[in-house]
PDB file of N, CA and C in Angstrom:
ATOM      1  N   UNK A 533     132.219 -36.799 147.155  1.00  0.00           N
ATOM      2  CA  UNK A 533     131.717 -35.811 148.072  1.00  0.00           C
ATOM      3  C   UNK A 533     130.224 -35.997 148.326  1.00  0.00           C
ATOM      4  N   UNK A 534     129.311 -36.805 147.077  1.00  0.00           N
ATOM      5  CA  UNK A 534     128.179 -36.402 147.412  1.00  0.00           C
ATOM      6  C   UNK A 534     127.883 -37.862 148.740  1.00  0.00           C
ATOM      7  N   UNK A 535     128.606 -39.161 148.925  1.00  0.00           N
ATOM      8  CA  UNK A 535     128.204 -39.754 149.508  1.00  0.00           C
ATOM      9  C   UNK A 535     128.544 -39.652 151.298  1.00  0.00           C
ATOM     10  N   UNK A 536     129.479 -38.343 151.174  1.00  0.00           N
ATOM     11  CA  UNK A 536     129.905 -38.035 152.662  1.00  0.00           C
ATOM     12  C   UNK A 536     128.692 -37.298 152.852  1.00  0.00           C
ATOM     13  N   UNK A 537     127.963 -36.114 152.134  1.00  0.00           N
ATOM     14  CA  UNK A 537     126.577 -35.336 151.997  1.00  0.00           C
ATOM     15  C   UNK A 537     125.285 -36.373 152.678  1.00  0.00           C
ATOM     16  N   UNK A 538     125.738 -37.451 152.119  1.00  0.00           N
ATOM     17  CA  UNK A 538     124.183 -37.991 152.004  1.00  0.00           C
ATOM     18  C   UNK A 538     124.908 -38.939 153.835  1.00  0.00           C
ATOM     19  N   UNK A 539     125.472 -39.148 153.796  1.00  0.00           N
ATOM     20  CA  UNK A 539     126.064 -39.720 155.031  1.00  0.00           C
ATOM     21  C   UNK A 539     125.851 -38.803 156.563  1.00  0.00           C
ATOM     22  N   UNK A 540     126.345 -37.635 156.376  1.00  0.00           N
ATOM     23  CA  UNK A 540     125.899 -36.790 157.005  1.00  0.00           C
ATOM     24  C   UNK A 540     124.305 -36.299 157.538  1.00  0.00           C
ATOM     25  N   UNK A 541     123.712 -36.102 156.723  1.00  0.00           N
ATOM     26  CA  UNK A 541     122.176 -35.756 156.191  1.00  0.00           C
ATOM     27  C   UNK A 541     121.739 -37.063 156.764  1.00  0.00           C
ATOM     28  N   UNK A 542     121.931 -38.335 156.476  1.00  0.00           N
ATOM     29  CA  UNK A 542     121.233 -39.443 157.090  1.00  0.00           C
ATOM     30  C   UNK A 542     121.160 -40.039 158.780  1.00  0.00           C
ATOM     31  N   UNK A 543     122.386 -38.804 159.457  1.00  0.00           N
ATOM     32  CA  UNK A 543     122.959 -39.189 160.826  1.00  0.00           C
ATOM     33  C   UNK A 543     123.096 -38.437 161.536  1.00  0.00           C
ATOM     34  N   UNK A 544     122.653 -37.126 160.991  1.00  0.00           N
ATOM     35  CA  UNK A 544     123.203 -35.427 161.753  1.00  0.00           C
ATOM     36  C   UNK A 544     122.755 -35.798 163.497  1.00  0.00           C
ATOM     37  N   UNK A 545     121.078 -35.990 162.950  1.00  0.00           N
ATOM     38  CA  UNK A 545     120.116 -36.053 164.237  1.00  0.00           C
ATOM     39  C   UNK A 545     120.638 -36.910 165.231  1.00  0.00           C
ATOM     40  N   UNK A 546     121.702 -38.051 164.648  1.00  0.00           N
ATOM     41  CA  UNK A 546     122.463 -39.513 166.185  1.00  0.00           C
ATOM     42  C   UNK A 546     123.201 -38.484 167.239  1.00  0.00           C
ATOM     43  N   UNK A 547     123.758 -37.662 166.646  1.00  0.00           N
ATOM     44  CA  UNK A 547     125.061 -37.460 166.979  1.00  0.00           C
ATOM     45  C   UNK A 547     125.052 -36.107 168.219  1.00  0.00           C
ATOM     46  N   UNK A 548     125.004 -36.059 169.370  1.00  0.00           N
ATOM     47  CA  UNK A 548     125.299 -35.535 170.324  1.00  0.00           C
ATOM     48  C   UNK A 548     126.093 -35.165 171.097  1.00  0.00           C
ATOM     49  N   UNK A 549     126.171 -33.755 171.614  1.00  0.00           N
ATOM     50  CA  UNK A 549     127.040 -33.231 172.691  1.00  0.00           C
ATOM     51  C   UNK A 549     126.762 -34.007 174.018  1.00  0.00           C
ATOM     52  N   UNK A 550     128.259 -34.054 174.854  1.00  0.00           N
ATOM     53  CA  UNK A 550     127.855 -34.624 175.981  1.00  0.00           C
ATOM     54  C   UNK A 550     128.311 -33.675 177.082  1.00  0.00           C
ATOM     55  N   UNK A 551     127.672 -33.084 178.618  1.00  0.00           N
ATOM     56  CA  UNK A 551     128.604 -32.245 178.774  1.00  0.00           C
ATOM     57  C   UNK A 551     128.385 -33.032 180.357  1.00  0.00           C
ATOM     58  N   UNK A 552     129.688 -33.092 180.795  1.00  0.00           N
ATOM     59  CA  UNK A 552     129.730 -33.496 182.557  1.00  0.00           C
ATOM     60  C   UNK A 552     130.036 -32.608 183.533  1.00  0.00           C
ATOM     61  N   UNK A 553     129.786 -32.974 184.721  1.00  0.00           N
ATOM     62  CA  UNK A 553     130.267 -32.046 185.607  1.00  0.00           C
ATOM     63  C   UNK A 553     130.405 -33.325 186.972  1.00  0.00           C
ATOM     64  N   UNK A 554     132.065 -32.890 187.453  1.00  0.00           N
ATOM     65  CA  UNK A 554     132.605 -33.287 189.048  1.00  0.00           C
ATOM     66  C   UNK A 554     132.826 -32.560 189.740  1.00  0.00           C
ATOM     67  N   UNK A 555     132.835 -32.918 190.711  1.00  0.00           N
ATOM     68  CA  UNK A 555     133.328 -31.340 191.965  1.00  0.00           C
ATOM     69  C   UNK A 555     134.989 -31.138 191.074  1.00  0.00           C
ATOM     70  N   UNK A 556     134.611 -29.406 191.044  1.00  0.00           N
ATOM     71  CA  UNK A 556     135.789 -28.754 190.827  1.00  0.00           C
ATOM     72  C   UNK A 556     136.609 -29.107 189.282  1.00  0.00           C
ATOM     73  N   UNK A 557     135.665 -29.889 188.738  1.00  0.00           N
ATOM     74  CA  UNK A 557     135.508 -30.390 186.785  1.00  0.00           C
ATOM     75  C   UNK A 557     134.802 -30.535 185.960  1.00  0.00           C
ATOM     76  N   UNK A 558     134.637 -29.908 184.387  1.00  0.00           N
ATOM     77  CA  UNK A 558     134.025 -29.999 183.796  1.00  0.00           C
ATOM     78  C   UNK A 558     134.476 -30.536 182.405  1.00  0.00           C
ATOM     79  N   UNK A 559     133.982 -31.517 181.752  1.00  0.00           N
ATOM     80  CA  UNK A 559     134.953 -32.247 180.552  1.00  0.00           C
ATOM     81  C   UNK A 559     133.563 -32.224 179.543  1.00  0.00           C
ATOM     82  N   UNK A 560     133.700 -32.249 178.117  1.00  0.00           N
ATOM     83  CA  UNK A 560     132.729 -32.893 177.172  1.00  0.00           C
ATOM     84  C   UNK A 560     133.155 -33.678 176.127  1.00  0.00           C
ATOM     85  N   UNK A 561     132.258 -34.003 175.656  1.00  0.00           N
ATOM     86  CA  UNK A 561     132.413 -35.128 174.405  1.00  0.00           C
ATOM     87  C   UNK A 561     131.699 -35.049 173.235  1.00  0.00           C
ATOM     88  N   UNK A 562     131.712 -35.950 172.257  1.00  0.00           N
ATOM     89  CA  UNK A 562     130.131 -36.313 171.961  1.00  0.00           C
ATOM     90  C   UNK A 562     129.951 -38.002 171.829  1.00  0.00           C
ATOM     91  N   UNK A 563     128.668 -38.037 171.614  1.00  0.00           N
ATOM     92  CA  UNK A 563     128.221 -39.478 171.509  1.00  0.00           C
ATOM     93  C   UNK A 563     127.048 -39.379 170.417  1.00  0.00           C
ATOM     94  N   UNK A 564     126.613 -40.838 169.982  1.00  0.00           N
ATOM     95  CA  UNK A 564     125.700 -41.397 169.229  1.00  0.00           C
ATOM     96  C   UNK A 564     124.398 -41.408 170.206  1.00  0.00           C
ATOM     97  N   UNK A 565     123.557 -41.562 169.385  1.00  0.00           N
ATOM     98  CA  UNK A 565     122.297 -42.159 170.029  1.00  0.00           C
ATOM     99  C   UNK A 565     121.909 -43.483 168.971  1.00  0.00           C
ATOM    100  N   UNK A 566     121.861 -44.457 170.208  1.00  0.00           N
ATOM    101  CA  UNK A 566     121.877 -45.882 169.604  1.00  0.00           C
ATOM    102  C   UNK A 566     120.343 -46.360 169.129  1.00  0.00           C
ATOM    103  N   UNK A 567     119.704 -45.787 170.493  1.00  0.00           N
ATOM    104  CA  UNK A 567     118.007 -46.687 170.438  1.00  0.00           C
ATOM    105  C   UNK A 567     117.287 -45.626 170.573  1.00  0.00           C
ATOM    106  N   UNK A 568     115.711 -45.478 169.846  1.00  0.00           N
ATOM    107  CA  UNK A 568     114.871 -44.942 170.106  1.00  0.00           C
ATOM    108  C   UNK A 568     114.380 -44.206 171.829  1.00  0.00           C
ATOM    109  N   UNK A 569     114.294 -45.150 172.681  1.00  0.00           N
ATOM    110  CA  UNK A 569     113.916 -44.669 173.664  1.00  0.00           C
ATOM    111  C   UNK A 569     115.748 -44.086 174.823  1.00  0.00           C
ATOM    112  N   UNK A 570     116.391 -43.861 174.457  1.00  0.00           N
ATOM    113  CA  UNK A 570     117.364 -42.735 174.577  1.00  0.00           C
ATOM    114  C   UNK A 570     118.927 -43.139 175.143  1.00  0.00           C
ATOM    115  N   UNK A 571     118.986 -44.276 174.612  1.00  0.00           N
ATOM    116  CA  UNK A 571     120.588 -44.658 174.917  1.00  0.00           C
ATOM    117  C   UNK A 571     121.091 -44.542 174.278  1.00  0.00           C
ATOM    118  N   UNK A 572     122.900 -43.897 174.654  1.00  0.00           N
ATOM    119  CA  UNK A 572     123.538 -43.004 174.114  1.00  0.00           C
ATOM    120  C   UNK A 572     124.839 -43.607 174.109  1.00  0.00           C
ATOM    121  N   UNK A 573     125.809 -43.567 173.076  1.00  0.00           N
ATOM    122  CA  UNK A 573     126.892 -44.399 173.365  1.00  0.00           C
ATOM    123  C   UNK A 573     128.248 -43.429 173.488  1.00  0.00           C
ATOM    124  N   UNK A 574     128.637 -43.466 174.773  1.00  0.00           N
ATOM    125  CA  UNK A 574     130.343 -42.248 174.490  1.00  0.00           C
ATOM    126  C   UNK A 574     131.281 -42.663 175.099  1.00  0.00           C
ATOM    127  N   UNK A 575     132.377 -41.834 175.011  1.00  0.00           N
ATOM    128  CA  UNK A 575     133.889 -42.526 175.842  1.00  0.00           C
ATOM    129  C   UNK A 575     133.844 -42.555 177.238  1.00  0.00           C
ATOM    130  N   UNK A 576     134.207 -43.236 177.630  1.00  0.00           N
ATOM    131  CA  UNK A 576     134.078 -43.682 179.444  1.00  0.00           C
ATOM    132  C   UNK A 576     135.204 -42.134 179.728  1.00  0.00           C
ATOM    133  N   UNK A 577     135.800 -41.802 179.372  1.00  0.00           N
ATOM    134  CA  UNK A 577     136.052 -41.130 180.462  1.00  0.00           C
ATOM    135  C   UNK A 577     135.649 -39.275 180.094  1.00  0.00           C
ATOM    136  N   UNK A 578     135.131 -39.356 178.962  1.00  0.00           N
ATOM    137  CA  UNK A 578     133.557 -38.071 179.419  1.00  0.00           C
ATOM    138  C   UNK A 578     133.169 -37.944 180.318  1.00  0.00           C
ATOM    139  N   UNK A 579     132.513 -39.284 180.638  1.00  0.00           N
ATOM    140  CA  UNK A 579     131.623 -39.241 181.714  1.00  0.00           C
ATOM    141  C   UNK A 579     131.946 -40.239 183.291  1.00  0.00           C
ATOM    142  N   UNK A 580     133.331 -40.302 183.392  1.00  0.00           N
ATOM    143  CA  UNK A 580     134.255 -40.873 184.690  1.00  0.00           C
ATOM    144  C   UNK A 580     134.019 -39.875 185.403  1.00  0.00           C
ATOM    145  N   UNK A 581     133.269 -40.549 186.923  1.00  0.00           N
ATOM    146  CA  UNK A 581     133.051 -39.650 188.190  1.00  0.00           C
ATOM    147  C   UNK A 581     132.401 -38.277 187.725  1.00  0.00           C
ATOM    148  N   UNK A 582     131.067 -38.667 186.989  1.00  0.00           N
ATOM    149  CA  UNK A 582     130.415 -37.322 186.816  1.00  0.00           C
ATOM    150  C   UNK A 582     129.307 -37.091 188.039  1.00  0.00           C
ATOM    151  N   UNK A 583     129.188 -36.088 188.300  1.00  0.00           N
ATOM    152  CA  UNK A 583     127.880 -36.253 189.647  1.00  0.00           C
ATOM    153  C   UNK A 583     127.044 -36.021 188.653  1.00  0.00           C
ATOM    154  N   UNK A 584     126.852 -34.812 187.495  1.00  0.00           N
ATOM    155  CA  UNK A 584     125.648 -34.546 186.672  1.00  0.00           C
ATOM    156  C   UNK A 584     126.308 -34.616 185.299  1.00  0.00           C
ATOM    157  N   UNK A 585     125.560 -35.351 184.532  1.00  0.00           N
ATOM    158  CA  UNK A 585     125.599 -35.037 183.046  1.00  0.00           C
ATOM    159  C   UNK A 585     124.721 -34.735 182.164  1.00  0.00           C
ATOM    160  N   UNK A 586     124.718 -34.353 181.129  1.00  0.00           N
ATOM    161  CA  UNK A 586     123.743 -33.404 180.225  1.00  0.00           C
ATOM    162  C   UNK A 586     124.065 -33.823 179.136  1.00  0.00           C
ATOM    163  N   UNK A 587     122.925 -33.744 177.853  1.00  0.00           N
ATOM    164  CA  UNK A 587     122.701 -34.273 176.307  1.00  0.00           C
ATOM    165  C   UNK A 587     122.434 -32.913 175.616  1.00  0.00           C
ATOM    166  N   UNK A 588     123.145 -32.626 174.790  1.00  0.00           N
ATOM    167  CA  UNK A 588     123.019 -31.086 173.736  1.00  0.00           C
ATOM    168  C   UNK A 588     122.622 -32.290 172.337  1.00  0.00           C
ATOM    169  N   UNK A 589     121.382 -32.116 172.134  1.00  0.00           N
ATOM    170  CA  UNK A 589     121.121 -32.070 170.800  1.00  0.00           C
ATOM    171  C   UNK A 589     120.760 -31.945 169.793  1.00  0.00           C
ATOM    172  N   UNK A 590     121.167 -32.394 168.633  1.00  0.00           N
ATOM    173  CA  UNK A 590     120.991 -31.455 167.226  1.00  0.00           C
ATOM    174  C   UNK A 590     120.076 -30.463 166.837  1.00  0.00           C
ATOM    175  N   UNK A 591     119.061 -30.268 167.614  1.00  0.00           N
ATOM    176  CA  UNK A 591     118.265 -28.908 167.643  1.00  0.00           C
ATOM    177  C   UNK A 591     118.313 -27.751 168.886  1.00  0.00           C
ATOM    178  N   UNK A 592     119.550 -28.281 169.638  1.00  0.00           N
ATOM    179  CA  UNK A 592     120.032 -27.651 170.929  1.00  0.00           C
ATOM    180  C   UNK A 592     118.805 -27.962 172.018  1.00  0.00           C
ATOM    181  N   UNK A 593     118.312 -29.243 171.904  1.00  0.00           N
ATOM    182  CA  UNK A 593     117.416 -29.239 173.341  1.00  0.00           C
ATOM    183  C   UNK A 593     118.645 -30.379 174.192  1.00  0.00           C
ATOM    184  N   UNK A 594     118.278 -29.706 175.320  1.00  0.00           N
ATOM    185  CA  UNK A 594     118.909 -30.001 176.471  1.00  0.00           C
ATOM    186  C   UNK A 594     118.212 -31.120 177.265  1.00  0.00           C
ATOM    187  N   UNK A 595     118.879 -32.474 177.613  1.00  0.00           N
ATOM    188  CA  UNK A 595     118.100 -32.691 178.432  1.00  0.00           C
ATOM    189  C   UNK A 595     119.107 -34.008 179.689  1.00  0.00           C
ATOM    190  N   UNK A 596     118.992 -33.805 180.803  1.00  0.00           N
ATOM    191  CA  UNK A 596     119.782 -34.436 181.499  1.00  0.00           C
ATOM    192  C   UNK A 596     119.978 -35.756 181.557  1.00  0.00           C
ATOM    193  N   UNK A 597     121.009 -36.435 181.656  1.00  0.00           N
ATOM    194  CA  UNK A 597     121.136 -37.999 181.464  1.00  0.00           C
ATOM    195  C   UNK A 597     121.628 -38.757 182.681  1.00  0.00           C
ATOM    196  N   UNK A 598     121.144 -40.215 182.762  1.00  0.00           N
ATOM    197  CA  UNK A 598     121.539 -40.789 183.743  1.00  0.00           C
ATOM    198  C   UNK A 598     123.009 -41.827 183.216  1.00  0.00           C
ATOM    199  N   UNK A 599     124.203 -42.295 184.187  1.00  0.00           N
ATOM    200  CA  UNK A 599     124.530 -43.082 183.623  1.00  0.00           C
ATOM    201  C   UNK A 599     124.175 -44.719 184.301  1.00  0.00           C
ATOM    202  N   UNK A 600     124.112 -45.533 182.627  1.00  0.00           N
ATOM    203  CA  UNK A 600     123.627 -47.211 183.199  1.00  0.00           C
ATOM    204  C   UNK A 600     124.784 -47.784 182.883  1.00  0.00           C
TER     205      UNK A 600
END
């Protein structure tokens, strides 16, 4: 138990909400954060035909994402 603790505790901060929006749909996910300057890794179809998507994370700041 204690190495799922320390596993957790070492990764809380990667790990992000993803939330999308299409005309007339709204789906979420979550994803990792891979690199420092803010790429994010999640399932393709989270974010299939999103017009806007959004990043919830681990301290609940919000902030909008592009997809590359």
């Amino acid at each position: 138990m204690e190495i799922e603790r320390e596993i957790y505790e070492k990764n809380q901060t990667c790990v992000v909400s993803i939330e999308a929006e299409t005309p007339g749909e709204y789906s979420t996910g979550t994803g990792v954060v891979l690199t420092a300057d803010g790429y994010i890794a999640t399932n393709a179809h989270v974010v299939a035909g999103a017009d806007y998507v959004q990043v919830v994370f681990w301290d609940n700041s919000v902030l909008e994402a592009s997809l590359v």
